[in-house]
Amino acid sequence: MVVSLQIGGGRAFCPGLGRDSRDAVAFLWNSACRPGFKSGNFSSKKKRNGDGGTRRGLKVCCERGATALVEKKGDKERQSKDGYASQLSVVMKFGGSSVASAERMREIANLILSFPEERPVVVLSAMGKTTNKLLQAGEKAVSCGVSHISDIEELSFIKELHLRTVDELGIDKSTISVLLDELEQLLEGIAMMKELTLRTRDYLVSFGECMSTRIFTAYLNKIGSKARQYDAFHLGIITTDDFTNADILDVTYPAVAKRLHEDWINNPAIPVVTGFLGKGCKSCAVTTLGRGGSDLTATTIGKALGLREIQVWKDVDGVLTCDPNIYPKAEPVPHLTFEEAAELAYFGAQVLHPQSMRPARESDIPVRVKNSYNPQAPGTLITKARDLSEAVLTSIVLKSNITMLDIVSTRMLGQFGFLAKVFSIFEELGISVDCVATSEVSISLTLDPSKVWSRELIQQASELDHVAEELQKIAVVQLLQNRSIISLIGNVQKSSLILEKAFNVLREEGVNVQMISQGASKVNISLVVHDSEAKKCVGALHSAFFDHADDSLPELGSAGLSQNGSSMHSSIS
Ligand SMILES: Nc1ncnc2c1ncn2[C@@H]1O[C@H](COP(=O)(O)OP(=O)(O)O)[C@@H](O)[C@H]1O
Ligand SMILES: N[C@@H](CC(=O)OP(=O)(O)O)C(=O)O
């Protein structure tokens, strides 16, 4: 088959073409399989790169107006779903601790520029603890009265931090002064209304990312690295209207790819994007993706552009065997699968946003978790698959202050529809359920406190009473608070070994496990214990699985796999 290309003014054919043209043929070959592709519509283009040099590429046009610059010199071309062959190569996301001060911003800029071969999209969180401070300021504004807004300690803190940073970096105050004024006006509005709705809350916290990205972009430009700031809600990150915990919609991917790609083609500059934020599809208001949501912004952009790698830079040497605040001897895990990472994030490891692995997994783009304080450390690489032959336990996750419900049917054994009825009550009340262990007539479950709205709900005793009231129509209900879930993320092929070892440790510690649940993905086994015993258990389990990996524990009989509060069951939820 002969494929013809129109390159510049000349005409060329597949056999014997130069390298650039072969790249274009490859693109044509891929694109021709896509709907909307119109063959023969090519033009060459000389392009200035970020350093002011020129780089030759071929601009390939598709029918829908999508264009792609195909690089020469063996730079592996990657295409987004929409047919864009991105010039950008990686996403580099920096969390709050990585951009907490002027000093940190300088270090991050140096770090980004120390990879001259990369053309990154930078995603930033708010500086340090700004998001928490904004939320606290909002809460205070509700009751302090309009005339006392300027007395709010957290507002002064935020102003001082951002103005000092701007000053220390030697950039213009005007970069953020308008936003600081708007923030004060917003707090006055909250004080006037005496209420802080979820929608307003999202708008309020958005000031953190909007300021950090403006400061960092101005700094990059000041030091001669051309950068361009983007607010995610203007970039095309479209979400549901679930304020404080919005989901990203699929329309986001082509919109983000188009905007970033076109801007880069027209005028290359490092994109610096606000993490955590989006735009509600119906409300058009600013939404947020849940706490820690900048990780999800990073993977979403990675997928949109079909980038080579997604890097999330934190203040730890990667994903660790355990939260270092709970067990300081925790060690980095060198390699994880998307499934393992998603599971440990979902079960409460703060290091990654629970939904952040989805876009990366869907587009099979590796995620690297690195330490911005220690860039030499190898970090954690998260990919589709890894060698599990030696793996037993990967990580231990502790989620505390959980509410557990023990529900036993008042109907006769064998009544069908009991479980359906229980779950329909949770659905009606909009409550998210976390771990479950069941039998035909009884069910133990834990309520998910990771969603902001449900955390508030759980804190409201009256709401919980309402749950119990509804359930009591069909069952005897016991509400057990102050429980912890210890999740063991490990190799499914070794689940019996994990259980055997874990139960031996817990028996030695004299701990009674109140519920066991092995998730559908089977890389996770969750044990519910009392809050007061949880940290001790995690320490002992960590010692057994990681600190003394060679010590073999005495063999025990096979443990039951699914147990709820009232009885031991053989099923696995
Ligand atoms: N398994 C774990 N591995 C690494 N860090 C963890 C783990 N569990 C909890 N953490 C906590 O997560 C923090 C990093 O996540 P986060 O604060 O969201 O980072 P950033 O704000 O830089 O994105 C660490 O400082 C650590 O305290
Ligand atoms: N600033 C937001 C979003 C975020 O992702 O932050 P971090 O990357 O610092 O966890 C938050 O605090 O939730």
Coordinates of C-alpha atoms and ligand atoms in Angstrom, one line a residue:
M1 CA 0.0 0.0 0.0
V2 CA 1.4 3.4 -0.9
V3 CA 0.5 6.3 1.4
S4 CA 1.0 9.7 0.0
L5 CA 1.7 12.8 2.0
Q6 CA 1.6 16.4 1.0
I7 CA 4.6 17.9 2.9
G8 CA 5.0 21.7 2.4
G9 CA 4.8 22.4 -1.3
G10 CA 6.2 19.0 -2.4
R11 CA 4.7 15.6 -2.6
A12 CA 6.2 12.5 -1.1
F13 CA 5.6 8.8 -0.9
C14 CA 6.1 6.3 1.8
P15 CA 9.0 4.3 0.5
G16 CA 12.3 6.1 0.8
L17 CA 11.0 9.0 2.8
G18 CA 13.1 11.0 5.3
R19 CA 12.7 10.4 9.0
D20 CA 10.2 13.3 9.6
S21 CA 8.0 12.0 6.8
R22 CA 8.1 8.5 8.2
D23 CA 6.9 9.8 11.5
A24 CA 4.1 11.5 9.7
V25 CA 3.2 8.3 7.9
A26 CA 3.0 6.6 11.3
F27 CA 0.7 9.3 12.5
L28 CA -1.4 9.0 9.3
W29 CA -1.6 5.3 9.7
N30 CA -2.9 5.7 13.3
S31 CA -5.2 8.5 12.5
A32 CA -6.6 7.0 9.4
C33 CA -8.3 4.5 11.7
R34 CA -10.1 7.3 13.5
P35 CA -13.4 8.7 12.4
G36 CA -13.1 12.2 10.9
F37 CA -9.7 11.8 9.4
K38 CA -9.2 13.3 6.1
S39 CA -6.1 12.1 4.2
G40 CA -3.7 14.2 2.2
N41 CA -4.1 17.2 4.4
F42 CA -0.6 17.9 5.7
S43 CA 1.7 20.9 5.9
S44 CA 5.2 21.3 7.3
K45 CA 5.9 23.7 10.0
K46 CA 9.0 25.1 11.6
K47 CA 8.4 25.6 15.3
R48 CA 10.3 27.6 17.9
N49 CA 10.9 25.6 21.1
G50 CA 10.9 27.0 24.6
D51 CA 14.7 27.8 24.6
G52 CA 14.3 30.0 21.6
G53 CA 15.8 27.4 19.2
T54 CA 13.9 26.0 16.3
R55 CA 12.6 22.5 16.0
R56 CA 11.3 21.0 12.8
G57 CA 8.1 19.0 12.8
L58 CA 5.2 18.2 10.6
K59 CA 1.9 19.7 11.3
V60 CA -0.8 17.1 10.5
C61 CA -4.3 18.3 10.1
C62 CA -7.4 16.1 10.7
E63 CA -10.9 16.9 9.4
R64 CA -12.1 18.1 12.8
G65 CA -9.4 20.8 12.9
A66 CA -7.3 18.8 15.3
T67 CA -3.6 19.3 14.6
A68 CA -0.5 17.4 15.7
L69 CA 3.1 18.3 15.5
V70 CA 5.0 15.1 14.9
E71 CA 8.5 15.3 16.3
K72 CA 11.6 14.2 14.5
K73 CA 14.7 12.6 16.1
G74 CA 13.2 9.5 17.7
D75 CA 11.1 11.4 20.2
K76 CA 8.4 8.8 20.7
E77 CA 5.2 10.2 19.6
R78 CA 2.2 9.8 21.9
Q79 CA -1.3 10.7 20.9
S80 CA -4.2 11.7 23.1
K81 CA -7.5 10.0 22.5
D82 CA -8.6 12.9 20.4
G83 CA -5.7 12.5 17.9
Y84 CA -3.4 15.1 19.4
A85 CA 0.3 14.1 19.3
S86 CA 1.4 16.0 22.3
Q87 CA 4.6 18.1 22.5
L88 CA 4.2 18.0 26.2
S89 CA 5.8 14.9 27.8
V90 CA 5.0 14.7 31.5
V91 CA 2.8 16.0 34.2
M92 CA 4.6 17.2 37.3
K93 CA 2.3 17.7 40.2
F94 CA 3.5 19.4 43.4
G95 CA 1.5 19.2 46.6
G96 CA 1.0 21.8 49.2
S97 CA 4.2 20.9 51.2
S98 CA 6.2 21.2 48.0
V99 CA 5.1 24.8 47.4
A100 CA 4.8 25.9 51.0
S101 CA 7.1 28.9 50.8
A102 CA 9.2 31.1 48.5
E103 CA 12.2 28.9 49.2
R104 CA 10.2 25.8 48.2
M105 CA 9.0 27.4 45.0
R106 CA 12.5 28.2 44.0
E107 CA 13.6 24.6 44.6
I108 CA 10.6 23.3 42.6
A109 CA 11.5 25.7 39.7
N110 CA 15.1 24.4 39.8
L111 CA 13.9 20.8 39.9
I112 CA 11.6 21.3 36.9
L113 CA 14.3 23.0 34.9
S114 CA 16.8 20.3 35.9
F115 CA 15.0 18.1 33.4
P116 CA 15.6 20.1 30.2
E117 CA 14.6 17.2 28.0
E118 CA 11.1 17.2 29.5
R119 CA 8.3 19.5 28.5
P120 CA 6.1 19.3 31.6
V121 CA 2.6 20.4 32.4
V122 CA 2.9 21.6 36.0
V123 CA 0.0 21.0 38.4
L124 CA 0.1 22.8 41.8
S125 CA -1.8 22.6 45.0
A126 CA -2.4 25.5 47.4
M127 CA 0.6 26.7 49.4
G128 CA 1.2 24.6 52.6
K129 CA -2.0 24.4 54.7
T130 CA -3.8 27.2 52.8
T131 CA -6.9 25.1 52.1
N132 CA -7.4 24.3 55.8
K133 CA -6.9 27.9 56.7
L134 CA -9.4 29.1 54.0
L135 CA -12.0 26.6 55.4
Q136 CA -11.4 27.8 59.0
A137 CA -11.7 31.4 57.8
G138 CA -15.0 30.5 56.1
E139 CA -16.4 28.9 59.3
K140 CA -15.4 31.9 61.4
A141 CA -17.0 34.3 58.9
V142 CA -20.4 32.6 59.3
S143 CA -20.6 33.9 62.9
C144 CA -18.2 36.8 63.3
G145 CA -20.1 39.6 61.7
V146 CA -19.2 41.6 58.6
S147 CA -17.2 44.3 60.5
H148 CA -14.9 41.6 62.0
I149 CA -13.7 39.9 58.9
S150 CA -10.3 41.5 59.0
D151 CA -9.8 40.2 62.5
I152 CA -10.0 36.6 61.3
E153 CA -6.6 35.1 62.2
E154 CA -6.6 32.7 59.2
L155 CA -7.2 35.5 56.7
S156 CA -4.3 37.4 58.1
F157 CA -2.2 34.3 57.9
I158 CA -3.1 33.7 54.2
K159 CA -2.5 37.3 53.3
E160 CA 0.9 37.4 55.0
L161 CA 2.1 34.1 53.6
H162 CA 1.2 35.0 50.0
L163 CA 2.5 38.6 50.1
R164 CA 5.7 37.5 51.8
T165 CA 6.2 34.8 49.1
V166 CA 5.6 37.3 46.3
D167 CA 8.1 39.7 48.0
E168 CA 10.8 37.1 48.5
L169 CA 10.5 35.8 45.0
G170 CA 10.8 39.4 43.7
I171 CA 7.6 39.4 41.7
D172 CA 4.9 42.0 41.4
K173 CA 2.3 42.2 44.2
S174 CA -0.4 42.7 41.6
T175 CA 0.0 39.0 40.8
I176 CA -2.3 38.2 43.7
S177 CA -3.6 41.4 45.2
V178 CA -6.8 41.3 43.2
L179 CA -7.5 37.8 44.5
L180 CA -6.7 38.7 48.1
D181 CA -9.3 41.6 47.8
E182 CA -11.8 39.2 46.3
L183 CA -11.2 36.7 49.1
E184 CA -11.9 39.3 51.7
Q185 CA -15.1 40.4 49.9
L186 CA -16.2 36.8 49.7
L187 CA -15.7 36.3 53.5
E188 CA -17.7 39.5 54.0
G189 CA -20.5 38.0 51.8
I190 CA -20.4 34.8 53.9
A191 CA -20.6 36.9 57.1
M192 CA -23.6 38.8 55.7
M193 CA -25.4 35.6 54.7
K194 CA -24.4 33.9 57.9
E195 CA -24.1 30.6 55.9
L196 CA -21.4 28.7 54.1
T197 CA -22.9 26.5 51.5
L198 CA -20.9 23.7 49.8
R199 CA -20.9 25.7 46.6
T200 CA -19.5 28.7 48.4
R201 CA -17.0 26.5 50.2
D202 CA -15.6 25.3 46.9
Y203 CA -15.3 28.9 45.6
L204 CA -13.6 29.9 48.8
V205 CA -10.9 27.2 48.8
S206 CA -10.2 27.8 45.1
F207 CA -8.4 30.9 46.0
G208 CA -5.5 28.8 47.4
E209 CA -4.7 27.1 44.0
C210 CA -5.5 30.2 42.1
M211 CA -2.9 32.2 44.0
S212 CA -0.1 29.5 44.2
T213 CA -0.2 28.9 40.4
R214 CA -0.1 32.7 39.6
I215 CA 2.8 33.2 41.9
F216 CA 4.8 30.2 40.5
T217 CA 4.0 31.2 36.9
A218 CA 5.2 34.7 37.5
Y219 CA 8.4 33.4 39.1
L220 CA 9.1 31.0 36.2
N221 CA 8.7 33.9 33.8
K222 CA 10.9 36.1 35.9
I223 CA 13.7 33.7 35.7
G224 CA 13.3 33.4 32.0
S225 CA 11.3 30.1 31.6
K226 CA 8.2 31.0 29.7
A227 CA 5.2 29.8 31.6
R228 CA 1.4 30.2 31.3
Q229 CA -1.1 30.0 34.2
Y230 CA -4.4 28.1 33.8
D231 CA -7.4 27.9 36.2
A232 CA -8.7 24.4 35.8
F233 CA -12.3 25.7 35.6
H234 CA -11.4 27.7 32.5
L235 CA -9.1 25.0 31.0
G236 CA -12.0 22.5 30.4
I237 CA -12.0 20.3 33.5
I238 CA -15.7 19.7 33.7
T239 CA -17.3 17.9 36.7
T240 CA -20.5 16.9 38.2
D241 CA -22.1 19.5 40.4
D242 CA -21.3 17.6 43.6
F243 CA -19.6 20.5 45.4
T244 CA -16.7 19.5 47.6
N245 CA -16.5 16.0 46.0
A246 CA -17.1 16.4 42.3
D247 CA -16.4 13.7 39.7
I248 CA -14.6 14.5 36.4
L249 CA -16.7 14.1 33.3
D250 CA -15.4 12.6 30.0
V251 CA -15.9 15.8 28.1
T252 CA -12.9 17.1 30.0
Y253 CA -10.4 15.0 28.1
P254 CA -10.8 16.4 24.6
A255 CA -11.4 19.9 25.9
V256 CA -8.2 19.9 28.0
A257 CA -6.2 18.3 25.2
K258 CA -7.4 20.8 22.6
R259 CA -6.7 23.9 24.8
L260 CA -3.2 22.9 26.0
H261 CA -2.2 21.6 22.6
E262 CA -3.3 24.6 20.7
D263 CA -1.7 27.0 23.1
W264 CA 1.5 25.1 23.0
I265 CA 1.5 25.0 19.2
N266 CA 0.8 28.8 18.9
N267 CA 3.1 29.9 21.7
P268 CA 5.0 27.3 23.7
A269 CA 5.1 28.0 27.5
I270 CA 5.1 25.7 30.5
P271 CA 1.5 25.3 31.5
V272 CA 0.9 25.8 35.2
V273 CA -2.5 24.4 36.2
T274 CA -4.5 24.7 39.4
G275 CA -5.0 21.3 40.9
F276 CA -8.1 20.2 42.8
L277 CA -10.6 22.5 40.9
G278 CA -13.1 22.0 38.2
K279 CA -16.2 23.6 36.7
G280 CA -19.7 22.1 37.4
C281 CA -21.4 21.0 34.2
K282 CA -24.8 22.5 35.0
S283 CA -24.0 25.2 37.6
C284 CA -20.8 26.4 35.8
A285 CA -19.6 27.2 39.3
V286 CA -16.2 26.3 40.7
T287 CA -16.1 22.7 42.1
T288 CA -13.5 20.8 44.0
L289 CA -12.5 17.1 43.5
G290 CA -12.3 16.2 47.2
R291 CA -9.3 16.8 49.6
G292 CA -6.0 15.9 47.9
G293 CA -7.7 16.3 44.5
S294 CA -4.7 17.7 42.7
D295 CA -3.4 14.1 42.2
L296 CA -6.6 13.5 40.2
T297 CA -6.1 16.7 38.2
A298 CA -2.6 15.5 37.3
T299 CA -3.7 12.0 36.1
T300 CA -6.6 13.6 34.2
I301 CA -4.3 15.9 32.3
G302 CA -1.9 13.0 31.7
K303 CA -4.7 11.0 30.2
A304 CA -6.1 13.9 28.1
L305 CA -2.7 14.5 26.5
G306 CA -1.6 10.9 26.4
L307 CA 1.6 11.8 28.1
R308 CA 4.6 9.6 28.8
E309 CA 4.5 9.8 32.6
I310 CA 2.6 11.4 35.5
Q311 CA 4.8 12.5 38.4
V312 CA 3.3 13.4 41.8
W313 CA 5.9 15.1 44.0
K314 CA 5.3 14.8 47.7
D315 CA 7.1 15.2 51.0
V316 CA 7.8 11.5 51.4
D317 CA 10.1 9.0 49.5
G318 CA 7.1 7.6 47.6
V319 CA 4.2 5.4 48.7
L320 CA 5.4 3.8 52.0
T321 CA 4.6 0.5 53.7
C322 CA 2.5 2.5 56.2
D323 CA 1.6 6.1 57.1
P324 CA 4.9 7.4 58.6
N325 CA 2.9 9.4 61.2
I326 CA 1.5 6.1 62.5
Y327 CA 4.6 4.0 62.2
P328 CA 7.9 6.0 61.6
K329 CA 9.8 3.0 60.4
A330 CA 7.7 2.7 57.3
E331 CA 9.7 2.2 54.1
P332 CA 9.1 3.1 50.4
V333 CA 7.4 0.6 48.2
P334 CA 9.4 0.6 44.9
H335 CA 6.6 -0.7 42.6
L336 CA 2.9 -0.9 42.8
T337 CA 0.1 -1.8 40.4
F338 CA -2.7 0.7 39.7
E339 CA -5.0 -1.6 41.4
E340 CA -2.9 -1.8 44.6
A341 CA -2.4 2.0 44.6
A342 CA -6.1 2.6 44.1
E343 CA -7.0 0.2 46.9
L344 CA -4.6 1.7 49.4
A345 CA -5.8 5.3 48.5
Y346 CA -9.4 4.3 48.8
F347 CA -8.8 2.7 52.1
G348 CA -7.4 5.9 53.5
A349 CA -3.7 6.3 52.7
Q350 CA -3.6 10.1 52.5
V351 CA -0.7 9.9 50.0
L352 CA -2.9 9.5 46.9
H353 CA -6.4 10.8 46.1
P354 CA -8.8 7.8 46.0
Q355 CA -9.9 8.4 42.4
S356 CA -6.6 9.5 41.0
M357 CA -5.5 6.1 39.6
R358 CA -8.5 5.8 37.3
P359 CA -7.4 8.1 34.5
A360 CA -3.8 6.7 34.6
R361 CA -5.1 3.1 34.5
E362 CA -7.5 3.8 31.7
S363 CA -4.8 5.3 29.6
D364 CA -2.0 3.0 30.9
I365 CA 0.3 5.9 31.8
P366 CA 2.9 5.2 34.6
V367 CA 2.6 7.3 37.7
R368 CA 5.7 8.0 39.7
V369 CA 5.5 9.2 43.3
K370 CA 8.6 11.2 44.2
N371 CA 9.9 13.3 47.1
S372 CA 10.4 17.0 46.2
Y373 CA 12.6 17.3 49.4
N374 CA 14.7 14.3 48.3
P375 CA 14.6 14.1 44.5
Q376 CA 17.4 11.5 44.3
A377 CA 15.2 8.9 46.1
P378 CA 13.8 6.5 43.5
G379 CA 10.2 6.9 44.7
T380 CA 7.4 4.6 43.8
L381 CA 6.5 3.6 40.2
I382 CA 2.8 2.7 39.7
T383 CA 2.1 0.7 36.5
K384 CA -0.5 -1.8 35.1
A385 CA 1.4 -4.9 36.2
R386 CA 4.4 -5.9 38.3
D387 CA 6.3 -9.0 39.3
L388 CA 4.3 -10.4 42.2
S389 CA 6.2 -13.6 42.7
E390 CA 8.0 -12.4 45.8
A391 CA 5.3 -10.0 47.0
V392 CA 3.3 -10.8 50.1
L393 CA 2.1 -7.6 51.8
T394 CA 2.6 -4.3 50.1
S395 CA 1.2 -1.8 52.5
I396 CA -0.8 -1.4 55.7
V397 CA -3.4 1.4 55.9
L398 CA -5.2 2.6 59.0
K399 CA -8.5 4.5 58.9
S400 CA -9.6 5.6 62.3
N401 CA -12.8 7.0 63.9
I402 CA -15.0 4.8 61.8
T403 CA -18.6 4.0 62.7
M404 CA -19.6 0.4 62.4
L405 CA -23.2 -0.9 62.2
D406 CA -24.2 -4.4 63.3
I407 CA -27.6 -5.1 61.7
V408 CA -29.4 -8.4 62.4
S409 CA -32.7 -9.1 60.7
T410 CA -35.8 -9.5 62.9
R411 CA -37.4 -11.7 60.2
M412 CA -37.1 -15.5 59.9
L413 CA -34.0 -17.1 58.5
G414 CA -34.2 -17.4 54.7
Q415 CA -36.2 -14.3 54.1
F416 CA -35.0 -12.9 50.8
G417 CA -34.6 -9.1 50.1
F418 CA -33.0 -8.3 53.5
L419 CA -29.7 -7.1 52.1
A420 CA -31.5 -5.2 49.3
K421 CA -33.6 -3.4 51.9
V422 CA -30.7 -2.4 54.1
F423 CA -28.8 -1.0 51.1
S424 CA -31.8 0.8 49.8
I425 CA -32.0 2.7 53.2
F426 CA -28.4 3.8 52.8
E427 CA -29.1 4.9 49.2
E428 CA -32.1 6.9 50.2
L429 CA -30.2 8.6 53.0
G430 CA -27.2 9.2 50.6
I431 CA -24.7 7.5 52.9
S432 CA -21.6 5.8 51.5
V433 CA -20.8 2.3 52.9
D434 CA -17.2 1.2 53.2
C435 CA -16.6 -2.4 54.3
V436 CA -19.2 -5.0 54.5
A437 CA -19.5 -8.6 55.9
T438 CA -22.7 -10.4 55.5
S439 CA -24.8 -13.5 56.1
E440 CA -28.4 -14.1 55.0
V441 CA -29.8 -12.4 58.1
S442 CA -27.1 -10.2 59.5
I443 CA -24.8 -7.6 58.1
S444 CA -21.9 -5.6 59.6
L445 CA -20.7 -2.6 57.8
T446 CA -18.7 0.5 58.2
L447 CA -19.6 4.0 57.0
D448 CA -17.2 5.9 54.8
P449 CA -15.8 9.0 56.5
S450 CA -13.6 9.9 53.5
K451 CA -16.3 11.8 51.8
V452 CA -16.5 15.3 53.3
W453 CA -20.3 15.3 53.3
S454 CA -20.5 11.9 55.0
R455 CA -17.9 12.9 57.6
E456 CA -20.2 15.8 58.5
L457 CA -23.1 13.5 58.5
I458 CA -21.4 11.1 60.9
Q459 CA -20.5 13.9 63.2
Q460 CA -24.2 14.7 63.5
A461 CA -25.6 12.3 66.0
S462 CA -29.1 13.1 64.9
E463 CA -28.4 11.9 61.4
L464 CA -27.0 8.6 62.7
D465 CA -30.0 8.2 64.9
H466 CA -32.1 8.6 61.8
V467 CA -30.2 5.8 60.1
A468 CA -30.7 3.5 63.1
E469 CA -34.4 4.5 63.2
E470 CA -34.9 3.5 59.6
L471 CA -33.0 0.2 59.9
Q472 CA -34.8 -0.7 63.2
K473 CA -38.0 -1.1 61.1
I474 CA -36.5 -4.4 59.8
A475 CA -33.6 -5.3 62.1
V476 CA -31.9 -5.0 65.4
V477 CA -29.2 -2.4 65.1
Q478 CA -26.1 -1.8 67.1
L479 CA -24.2 1.3 66.5
L480 CA -20.5 0.9 67.3
Q481 CA -18.4 4.1 67.2
N482 CA -14.6 4.7 67.6
R483 CA -13.6 1.8 65.4
S484 CA -10.6 1.5 63.0
I485 CA -10.2 -0.3 59.7
I486 CA -6.8 -1.8 59.2
S487 CA -6.4 -2.6 55.5
L488 CA -3.8 -5.1 54.4
I489 CA -2.9 -4.5 50.8
G490 CA -1.1 -7.4 49.4
N491 CA -0.8 -10.2 46.9
V492 CA -4.0 -12.1 46.4
Q493 CA -2.1 -15.3 45.7
K494 CA -0.8 -15.2 49.2
S495 CA -4.0 -14.2 51.0
S496 CA -4.0 -17.3 53.3
L497 CA -0.4 -16.5 54.3
I498 CA -1.3 -12.9 55.0
L499 CA -4.3 -13.9 57.1
E500 CA -2.4 -16.5 59.0
K501 CA 0.4 -14.2 59.9
A502 CA -1.9 -11.3 60.7
F503 CA -4.0 -13.3 63.0
N504 CA -1.0 -14.7 64.8
V505 CA 0.2 -11.2 65.4
L506 CA -3.2 -10.0 66.6
R507 CA -3.6 -13.0 68.9
E508 CA -0.2 -12.3 70.5
E509 CA -1.3 -8.7 71.0
G510 CA -4.5 -9.9 72.6
V511 CA -6.7 -8.0 70.1
N512 CA -10.1 -9.1 69.2
V513 CA -11.0 -8.5 65.5
Q514 CA -14.6 -7.3 65.2
M515 CA -15.1 -7.7 61.4
I516 CA -13.2 -9.0 58.5
S517 CA -13.8 -8.2 54.8
Q518 CA -11.9 -9.2 51.8
G519 CA -12.7 -6.8 48.9
A520 CA -13.8 -7.9 45.4
S521 CA -10.4 -7.0 44.0
K522 CA -8.9 -9.3 46.6
V523 CA -5.7 -7.3 47.0
N524 CA -7.2 -5.9 50.2
I525 CA -8.1 -7.5 53.4
S526 CA -9.8 -5.2 56.0
L527 CA -9.9 -5.9 59.7
V528 CA -12.0 -3.8 62.1
V529 CA -10.7 -3.2 65.6
H530 CA -11.3 -0.7 68.4
D531 CA -9.7 2.7 67.9
S532 CA -7.7 2.3 71.2
E533 CA -5.9 -0.8 69.9
A534 CA -5.4 0.2 66.3
K535 CA -2.0 1.8 66.4
K536 CA -0.6 -1.0 68.4
C537 CA -1.9 -3.5 65.9
V538 CA -0.4 -1.6 62.9
G539 CA 3.0 -1.4 64.6
A540 CA 3.0 -5.1 65.4
L541 CA 1.8 -6.1 61.9
H542 CA 4.4 -3.9 60.3
S543 CA 7.1 -5.5 62.4
A544 CA 5.9 -8.9 61.4
F545 CA 5.5 -8.3 57.7
F546 CA 8.3 -5.8 56.9
D547 CA 10.8 -5.3 59.7
H548 CA 11.6 -9.0 60.1
A549 CA 10.7 -10.3 56.7
D550 CA 12.8 -13.4 57.3
D551 CA 11.3 -14.5 60.6
S552 CA 8.7 -17.1 60.0
L553 CA 5.9 -17.2 62.4
P554 CA 4.4 -20.4 63.8
E555 CA 1.9 -22.0 61.5
L556 CA -1.8 -21.6 62.5
G557 CA -4.9 -23.2 61.2
S558 CA -6.8 -21.5 58.4
A559 CA -8.6 -18.4 59.5
G560 CA -12.3 -17.7 58.6
L561 CA -12.3 -15.2 55.8
S562 CA -15.4 -13.2 56.5
Q563 CA -16.7 -12.4 59.9
N564 CA -19.1 -9.8 61.2
G565 CA -19.7 -8.5 64.6
S566 CA -22.3 -11.1 65.6
S567 CA -21.0 -14.3 64.1
M568 CA -18.3 -15.9 62.0
H569 CA -19.3 -16.4 58.4
S570 CA -17.7 -18.3 55.6
S571 CA -18.7 -15.9 52.8
I572 CA -16.4 -13.1 51.5
S573 CA -18.0 -9.8 50.8
Ligands
LIG1 N1 1.3 4.8 52.9 C1 1.7 6.1 52.9 N2 2.8 6.4 52.2 C2 3.3 7.7 52.1 N3 2.7 8.7 52.8 C3 1.6 8.5 53.5 C4 1.1 7.2 53.6 N4 0.0 7.2 54.3 C5 -0.2 8.5 54.7 N5 0.8 9.3 54.2 C6 0.9 10.7 54.4 O1 0.7 11.4 53.2 C7 1.5 12.5 53.1 C8 1.7 12.9 51.6 O2 0.4 13.2 51.1 P1 -0.1 14.6 50.9 O3 0.0 15.4 52.2 O4 -1.4 14.6 50.2 O5 1.0 15.2 49.9 P2 1.0 16.4 49.0 O6 0.2 17.5 49.8 O7 2.4 16.8 48.9 O8 0.4 16.0 47.7 C9 2.8 12.1 53.8 O9 3.4 13.3 54.3 C10 2.3 11.2 54.9 O10 2.2 11.8 56.1
LIG2 N1 -5.2 22.0 48.3 C1 -6.1 20.9 48.3 C2 -5.8 20.0 47.1 C3 -4.6 19.1 47.2 O1 -4.5 18.2 46.4 O2 -3.7 19.3 48.2 P1 -2.4 18.4 48.4 O3 -1.8 18.1 47.1 O4 -1.5 19.4 49.2 O5 -2.8 17.2 49.2 C4 -6.2 20.2 49.6 O6 -5.5 20.6 50.5 O7 -6.9 19.2 49.7

